Short mmCIF file of C-alpha atoms in Angstrom, two decimals:
data_model
loop_
_atom_site.label_atom_id
_atom_site.label_comp_id
_atom_site.label_asym_id
_atom_site.label_seq_id
_atom_site.Cartn_x
_atom_site.Cartn_y
_atom_site.Cartn_z
CA MET J 1 0.45 -0.18 0.24
CA VAL J 2 2.69 2.37 0.85
CA SER J 3 5.14 1.61 -1.70
CA ALA J 4 2.01 1.41 -4.15
CA LEU J 5 1.52 5.48 -2.47
CA ARG J 6 4.98 6.46 -3.27
CA ASP J 7 4.58 5.10 -6.70
CA GLN J 8 2.16 7.55 -7.06
CA GLY J 9 3.85 10.61 -6.03
CA LEU J 10 2.42 11.09 -2.63
CA GLN J 11 4.95 11.49 0.37
CA VAL J 12 4.91 7.91 3.09
CA PRO J 13 7.27 7.04 5.88
CA ARG J 14 9.71 4.73 5.50
CA GLN J 15 10.08 0.88 5.59
CA ALA J 16 11.38 -1.89 4.88
CA LEU J 17 9.45 -6.26 4.79
CA VAL J 18 12.76 -8.54 6.21
CA ALA J 19 12.23 -11.53 7.28
CA THR J 20 15.10 -12.12 9.46
CA GLY J 21 16.45 -10.32 12.31
CA ASP J 22 20.25 -9.77 9.93
CA ASP J 23 17.05 -8.12 7.75
CA LEU J 24 16.52 -5.52 9.82
CA VAL J 25 19.38 -3.93 11.10
CA ARG J 26 20.08 -2.92 7.08
CA ALA J 27 16.57 -2.37 6.86
CA LEU J 28 17.23 1.10 10.01
CA ASP J 29 20.12 2.83 8.05
CA HIS J 30 17.33 2.81 5.42
CA VAL J 31 14.59 3.93 8.17
CA GLY J 32 16.37 5.05 10.58
CA LEU J 33 15.47 5.86 14.91
CA PRO J 34 12.77 5.51 16.07
CA VAL J 35 10.67 2.28 14.51
CA VAL J 36 7.36 1.38 15.21
CA VAL J 37 7.89 -3.39 14.01
CA LYS J 38 4.69 -4.69 13.51
CA PRO J 39 2.49 -7.25 11.90
CA SER J 40 3.40 -6.93 8.76
CA ALA J 41 -0.98 -7.84 8.52
CA SER J 42 -3.04 -7.46 11.50
CA SER J 43 -5.74 -5.17 13.30
CA GLY J 44 -6.69 -3.86 16.79
CA SER J 45 -2.52 -3.14 17.47
CA ASP J 46 -1.66 -6.57 17.99
CA GLY J 47 2.11 -6.46 18.36
CA CYS J 48 2.97 -3.55 17.57
CA ARG J 49 5.54 -1.68 19.35
CA ILE J 50 7.92 1.21 19.93
CA CYS J 51 11.52 0.83 19.22
CA HIS J 52 14.58 3.37 20.07
CA THR J 53 16.83 1.50 19.83
CA GLU J 54 18.26 -1.33 17.44
CA ARG J 55 18.32 -3.85 19.97
CA GLU J 56 15.15 -3.38 21.03
CA ALA J 57 13.98 -3.47 17.45
CA VAL J 58 15.98 -6.95 16.81
CA GLU J 59 14.08 -7.78 20.93
CA HIS J 60 10.81 -6.57 19.69
CA PHE J 61 11.03 -8.97 15.65
CA MET J 62 12.33 -11.92 17.35
CA ALA J 63 9.01 -12.01 19.71
CA ILE J 64 6.26 -11.56 17.14
CA HIS J 65 8.09 -13.81 13.55
CA ARG J 66 6.24 -17.34 13.26
CA CYS J 67 3.34 -16.06 16.31
CA THR J 68 0.84 -16.13 15.78
CA ASN J 69 -0.77 -12.77 14.92
CA LEU J 70 -5.18 -11.36 16.39
CA LEU J 71 -6.52 -12.60 12.49
CA GLY J 72 -4.39 -15.87 13.33
CA THR J 73 -2.49 -15.86 10.30
CA VAL J 74 1.79 -17.01 11.06
CA ASN J 75 3.84 -13.26 10.83
CA GLU J 76 5.97 -14.48 7.80
CA ALA J 77 7.83 -11.68 7.49
CA VAL J 78 7.54 -8.18 10.04
CA LEU J 79 6.52 -3.81 8.71
CA VAL J 80 9.27 -1.82 9.92
CA GLN J 81 8.16 1.94 9.74
CA GLU J 82 8.85 4.85 10.69
CA TYR J 83 7.77 6.46 13.72
CA LEU J 84 5.40 9.64 12.39
CA PRO J 85 5.50 12.16 15.59
CA GLY J 86 1.67 14.25 15.88
CA THR J 87 -1.70 14.03 15.73
CA GLN J 88 -3.05 11.43 14.50
CA TYR J 89 -6.45 10.95 12.72
CA VAL J 90 -9.22 9.07 12.18
CA VAL J 91 -11.03 9.31 8.41
CA ALA J 92 -14.04 7.41 7.76
CA THR J 93 -14.85 7.90 3.56
CA VAL J 94 -17.67 6.61 1.57
CA SER J 95 -16.99 6.92 -2.37
CA MET J 96 -18.73 6.68 -5.56
CA ASP J 97 -17.25 7.01 -9.18
CA GLY J 98 -14.32 8.43 -7.82
CA GLN J 99 -16.01 10.94 -5.56
CA HIS J 100 -15.52 10.67 -1.36
CA HIS J 101 -18.15 11.85 1.04
CA LEU J 102 -16.76 12.38 4.52
CA HIS J 103 -18.17 10.84 7.06
CA GLU J 104 -15.94 11.23 10.30
CA LEU J 105 -13.16 12.88 11.38
CA SER J 106 -12.31 12.04 14.53
CA ARG J 107 -8.83 13.12 16.66
CA SER J 108 -7.30 9.73 18.08
CA CYS J 109 -5.59 9.64 21.80
CA VAL J 110 -3.06 7.12 21.56
CA ASP J 111 -0.56 6.28 24.03
CA GLU J 112 1.94 4.51 24.41
CA ARG J 113 2.39 1.86 27.76
CA GLY J 114 5.35 -0.15 27.81
CA GLY J 115 6.44 1.14 24.20
CA THR J 116 3.26 -0.09 22.92
CA PRO J 117 1.04 2.79 20.80
CA THR J 118 -2.34 2.28 22.77
CA ARG J 119 -5.80 3.95 22.07
CA ARG J 120 -7.25 5.61 24.65
CA HIS J 121 -10.35 7.40 23.06
CA THR J 122 -10.98 8.86 19.73
CA ILE J 123 -12.69 12.77 19.74
CA SER J 124 -14.82 14.02 16.68
CA HIS J 125 -14.78 17.16 15.13
CA ARG J 126 -17.94 19.07 13.50
CA ARG J 127 -15.99 21.26 11.11
CA LEU J 128 -12.44 21.14 8.76
CA GLY J 129 -9.99 24.05 10.42
CA PRO J 130 -6.76 24.44 9.19
CA GLU J 131 -4.91 21.86 9.64
CA GLU J 132 -8.36 19.75 8.88
CA ARG J 133 -8.53 20.14 4.89
CA PRO J 134 -4.82 19.36 3.94
CA VAL J 135 -5.39 16.14 6.24
CA ILE J 136 -8.61 15.26 4.44
CA ALA J 137 -6.47 16.75 0.79
CA TYR J 138 -4.15 13.85 1.92
CA VAL J 139 -6.92 10.80 2.88
CA TYR J 140 -8.42 11.56 -0.66
CA ALA J 141 -5.45 11.55 -2.49
CA CYS J 142 -4.40 8.25 -1.02
CA LEU J 143 -7.76 6.52 -1.64
CA ASP J 144 -7.30 7.82 -5.45
CA ALA J 145 -3.72 6.52 -5.51
CA LEU J 146 -5.47 3.52 -4.38
CA GLY J 147 -8.40 2.74 -6.86
CA ILE J 148 -10.67 3.71 -4.33
CA ARG J 149 -12.88 4.27 -6.56
CA HIS J 150 -16.42 2.97 -5.14
CA GLY J 151 -17.49 1.62 -1.07
CA ALA J 152 -16.46 2.50 2.44
CA ALA J 153 -13.47 2.75 3.97
CA ASN J 154 -11.72 4.42 7.25
CA THR J 155 -7.74 5.62 7.05
CA ASP J 156 -5.08 6.33 10.16
CA VAL J 157 -3.05 9.04 9.63
CA ARG J 158 -0.44 11.04 11.54
CA LEU J 159 -0.46 14.93 11.15
CA THR J 160 3.44 15.82 11.09
CA GLY J 161 5.66 18.65 11.21
CA ALA J 162 6.67 17.45 7.76
CA GLY J 163 2.79 17.13 6.89
CA PRO J 164 0.20 14.34 6.73
CA ARG J 165 2.12 10.69 6.64
CA ILE J 166 -0.35 7.64 6.13
CA ILE J 167 -1.06 5.01 8.76
CA GLU J 168 -3.55 2.57 7.68
CA VAL J 169 -6.00 2.41 4.68
CA ASN J 170 -8.40 0.42 4.93
CA ALA J 171 -11.40 -0.47 3.02
CA ARG J 172 -13.65 -1.31 4.99
CA ILE J 173 -16.54 0.08 7.33
CA LEU J 174 -14.75 1.10 9.86
CA GLY J 175 -15.38 -1.33 13.55
CA PRO J 176 -17.86 -3.16 11.76
CA THR J 177 -19.79 -4.47 14.55
CA LEU J 178 -19.81 -0.85 16.09
CA ASP J 179 -23.53 0.54 17.39
CA PRO J 180 -24.90 3.37 15.07
CA ASP J 181 -26.95 4.95 17.74
CA PRO J 182 -25.15 6.76 18.94
CA TYR J 183 -23.43 7.72 14.69
CA PHE J 184 -26.50 8.06 13.87
CA ASN J 185 -27.00 10.74 17.09
CA ALA J 186 -23.65 11.99 16.14
CA TYR J 187 -24.20 12.44 12.60
CA GLY J 188 -27.39 11.36 10.94
CA SER J 189 -25.87 8.53 9.59
CA SER J 190 -23.80 6.11 10.48
CA HIS J 191 -20.63 4.28 8.47
CA GLN J 192 -23.10 1.00 7.34
CA HIS J 193 -26.21 3.27 6.58
CA LEU J 194 -24.26 5.31 4.06
CA LEU J 195 -22.51 2.40 2.46
CA ILE J 196 -25.67 0.49 1.61
CA GLU J 197 -27.35 3.55 0.32
CA SER J 198 -24.41 4.92 -1.90
CA THR J 199 -25.41 0.85 -3.40
CA LEU J 200 -29.25 1.14 -3.48
CA ALA J 201 -30.17 4.88 -3.53
CA PRO J 202 -27.59 7.04 -5.24
CA ALA J 203 -29.03 9.27 -6.41
CA ASP J 204 -29.51 9.51 -2.01
CA PHE J 205 -25.77 9.30 -1.96
CA ARG J 206 -24.71 11.31 -4.59
CA ARG J 207 -27.22 14.48 -2.92
CA ARG J 208 -24.58 14.47 0.15
CA LEU J 209 -21.26 14.82 -2.76
CA ARG J 210 -23.06 18.34 -2.66
CA LEU J 211 -23.52 18.87 1.17
CA GLU J 212 -20.50 20.72 3.76
CA TYR J 213 -18.72 18.42 6.43
CA ALA J 214 -20.93 19.55 9.48
CA PRO J 215 -22.22 17.34 12.25
CA PRO J 216 -24.77 18.52 13.99
CA ASN J 217 -22.78 16.45 17.74
CA VAL J 218 -19.34 15.98 19.22
CA MET J 219 -19.02 12.06 19.60
CA GLY J 220 -16.11 10.64 22.13
CA LYS J 221 -15.07 7.74 21.74
CA ALA J 222 -13.68 5.27 24.59
CA PHE J 223 -11.71 1.86 24.50
CA LEU J 224 -12.19 1.11 28.39
CA ARG J 225 -9.07 -0.50 29.63
CA SER J 226 -8.81 -2.64 33.54
CA VAL J 227 -5.20 -2.27 34.42
CA GLU J 228 -5.07 -5.35 36.04
CA SER J 229 -5.58 -8.87 33.65
CA GLY J 230 -7.69 -11.21 35.54
CA VAL J 231 -11.57 -12.84 36.39
CA LEU J 232 -14.29 -9.82 36.34
CA ARG J 233 -15.91 -9.07 39.70
CA GLY J 234 -17.70 -6.78 38.93
CA ILE J 235 -17.48 -1.96 37.15
CA PRO J 236 -17.99 -0.02 40.42
CA GLY J 237 -17.30 2.17 38.01
CA LEU J 238 -19.86 1.97 35.74
CA GLU J 239 -22.32 4.42 36.70
CA ALA J 240 -20.17 7.66 37.63
CA VAL J 241 -18.90 7.25 34.01
CA ARG J 242 -22.81 7.28 32.95
CA ARG J 243 -23.68 10.13 35.10
CA LEU J 244 -20.97 12.11 33.51
CA PRO J 245 -22.14 15.31 31.10
CA GLY J 246 -22.51 13.39 26.86
CA PHE J 247 -23.07 10.27 28.80
CA HIS J 248 -24.68 8.76 25.77
CA SER J 249 -24.33 4.50 26.04
CA ALA J 250 -21.96 1.98 27.28
CA THR J 251 -22.04 -1.37 24.69
CA SER J 252 -20.14 -4.00 24.09
CA LEU J 253 -19.43 -4.73 28.53
CA PRO J 254 -17.22 -7.82 29.74
CA GLU J 255 -19.25 -10.26 31.56
CA VAL J 256 -19.55 -10.55 35.96
CA GLY J 257 -16.86 -13.69 35.91
CA SER J 258 -15.53 -13.43 32.47
CA THR J 259 -11.65 -12.78 32.41
CA VAL J 260 -10.24 -8.88 30.55
CA SER J 261 -5.83 -9.21 30.21
CA ASP J 262 -7.03 -6.60 27.36
CA GLN J 263 -4.87 -3.51 28.05
CA THR J 264 -2.95 -2.86 24.62
CA LEU J 265 -6.18 -3.37 22.20
CA THR J 266 -8.49 -1.93 20.46
CA THR J 267 -10.37 -4.70 19.86
CA GLY J 268 -13.55 -3.42 22.15
CA SER J 269 -13.17 -6.51 24.15
CA THR J 270 -13.91 -4.70 27.84
CA GLY J 271 -16.15 -2.25 26.40
CA ILE J 272 -17.41 1.02 24.72
CA VAL J 273 -18.37 3.81 26.02
CA TYR J 274 -19.52 7.16 23.93
CA PHE J 275 -19.99 10.31 24.43
CA ILE J 276 -22.82 12.80 22.70
CA HIS J 277 -22.41 16.97 22.79
CA GLU J 278 -22.86 20.33 20.49
CA ASP J 279 -19.29 20.93 22.98
CA GLU J 280 -16.62 19.72 21.94
CA SER J 281 -14.75 20.68 25.20
CA LEU J 282 -17.37 19.76 27.68
CA VAL J 283 -16.79 15.42 25.87
CA GLU J 284 -13.32 15.67 26.26
CA LYS J 285 -12.96 17.37 30.25
CA SER J 286 -15.77 13.28 30.11
CA LEU J 287 -13.29 11.95 28.62
CA ASP J 288 -10.16 12.72 30.30
CA VAL J 289 -12.47 11.78 34.40
CA LEU J 290 -12.81 8.00 32.75
CA LEU J 291 -9.36 8.21 31.57
CA SER J 292 -8.46 9.71 34.63
CA MET J 293 -10.70 6.19 36.05
CA GLU J 294 -9.01 4.23 34.72
CA ASN J 295 -5.97 4.55 35.31
CA ALA J 296 -5.98 4.77 39.43
CA GLY J 297 -8.08 0.99 38.85
CA GLY J 298 -11.19 3.05 39.71
CA LEU J 299 -13.36 1.27 36.18
CA PHE J 300 -13.15 -2.75 37.05
CA ASP J 301 -13.31 -4.76 39.83
CA VAL J 302 -10.00 -7.25 38.85
CA ALA J 303 -9.47 -10.68 40.40
CA ALA J 304 -6.19 -11.92 40.08
CA ALA J 305 -6.68 -15.09 38.23
#
């Protein structure tokens, strides 16, 4: 994907696909440090690590090479990619006949836990500002270069000091199992809905293509995480979360008695909380409170397994 974009003249991160530790060491001369070492095909931040030294990169390569990833396939090769500093965005689109409709633009809060990038939450934008417009133009150029003329896509991109740089383009809807209800509250539609509309009601979708991006509300989406692994005894902090301003819903919560261990993967297996409001600062404050509760261990009650 990145090679195809580079061939089309787009600015992309330096990277290399490596199959041995020696290949990796040679690749670092081209890619530089720090780097992100990750499976060439997986999801949810599985096996992804930020490495600041050659030793860290080699050790992580050895840890994930030839291991089974989250998708159930073996990591025969590993991707080494230039680390991109800057704000990370999620851009969800639906395309028809080479024209792209922007459904969602969200900013990601990404922590580093022991070198593992961990997406804590996202918060959407209601308008495109001077920083966001170049990001969207870059994403559209990526979709064009990759030949995505029809259907849904979601793109992760970072706005670096040198401009937008791609992380990945996923030619599919954003989170196939995500609850559409909060999306309708925030945007008036969901990614799934727009994809179906573009197929079954193309005339209605073409009218959308002429509209400016201006959703009525802001959506904050938090991926809940337990600071401890073990057997879930309860979620005592949930009632306090429900009382936070802008709270909309909590979905995919784990059942009492189940084992929780997902501390870094972005799979939603330990729950997702949505906040919806027209005031972005209000949603940001609620997300900050939730993050503080999680970090203090005040959300989940977990017994050691």
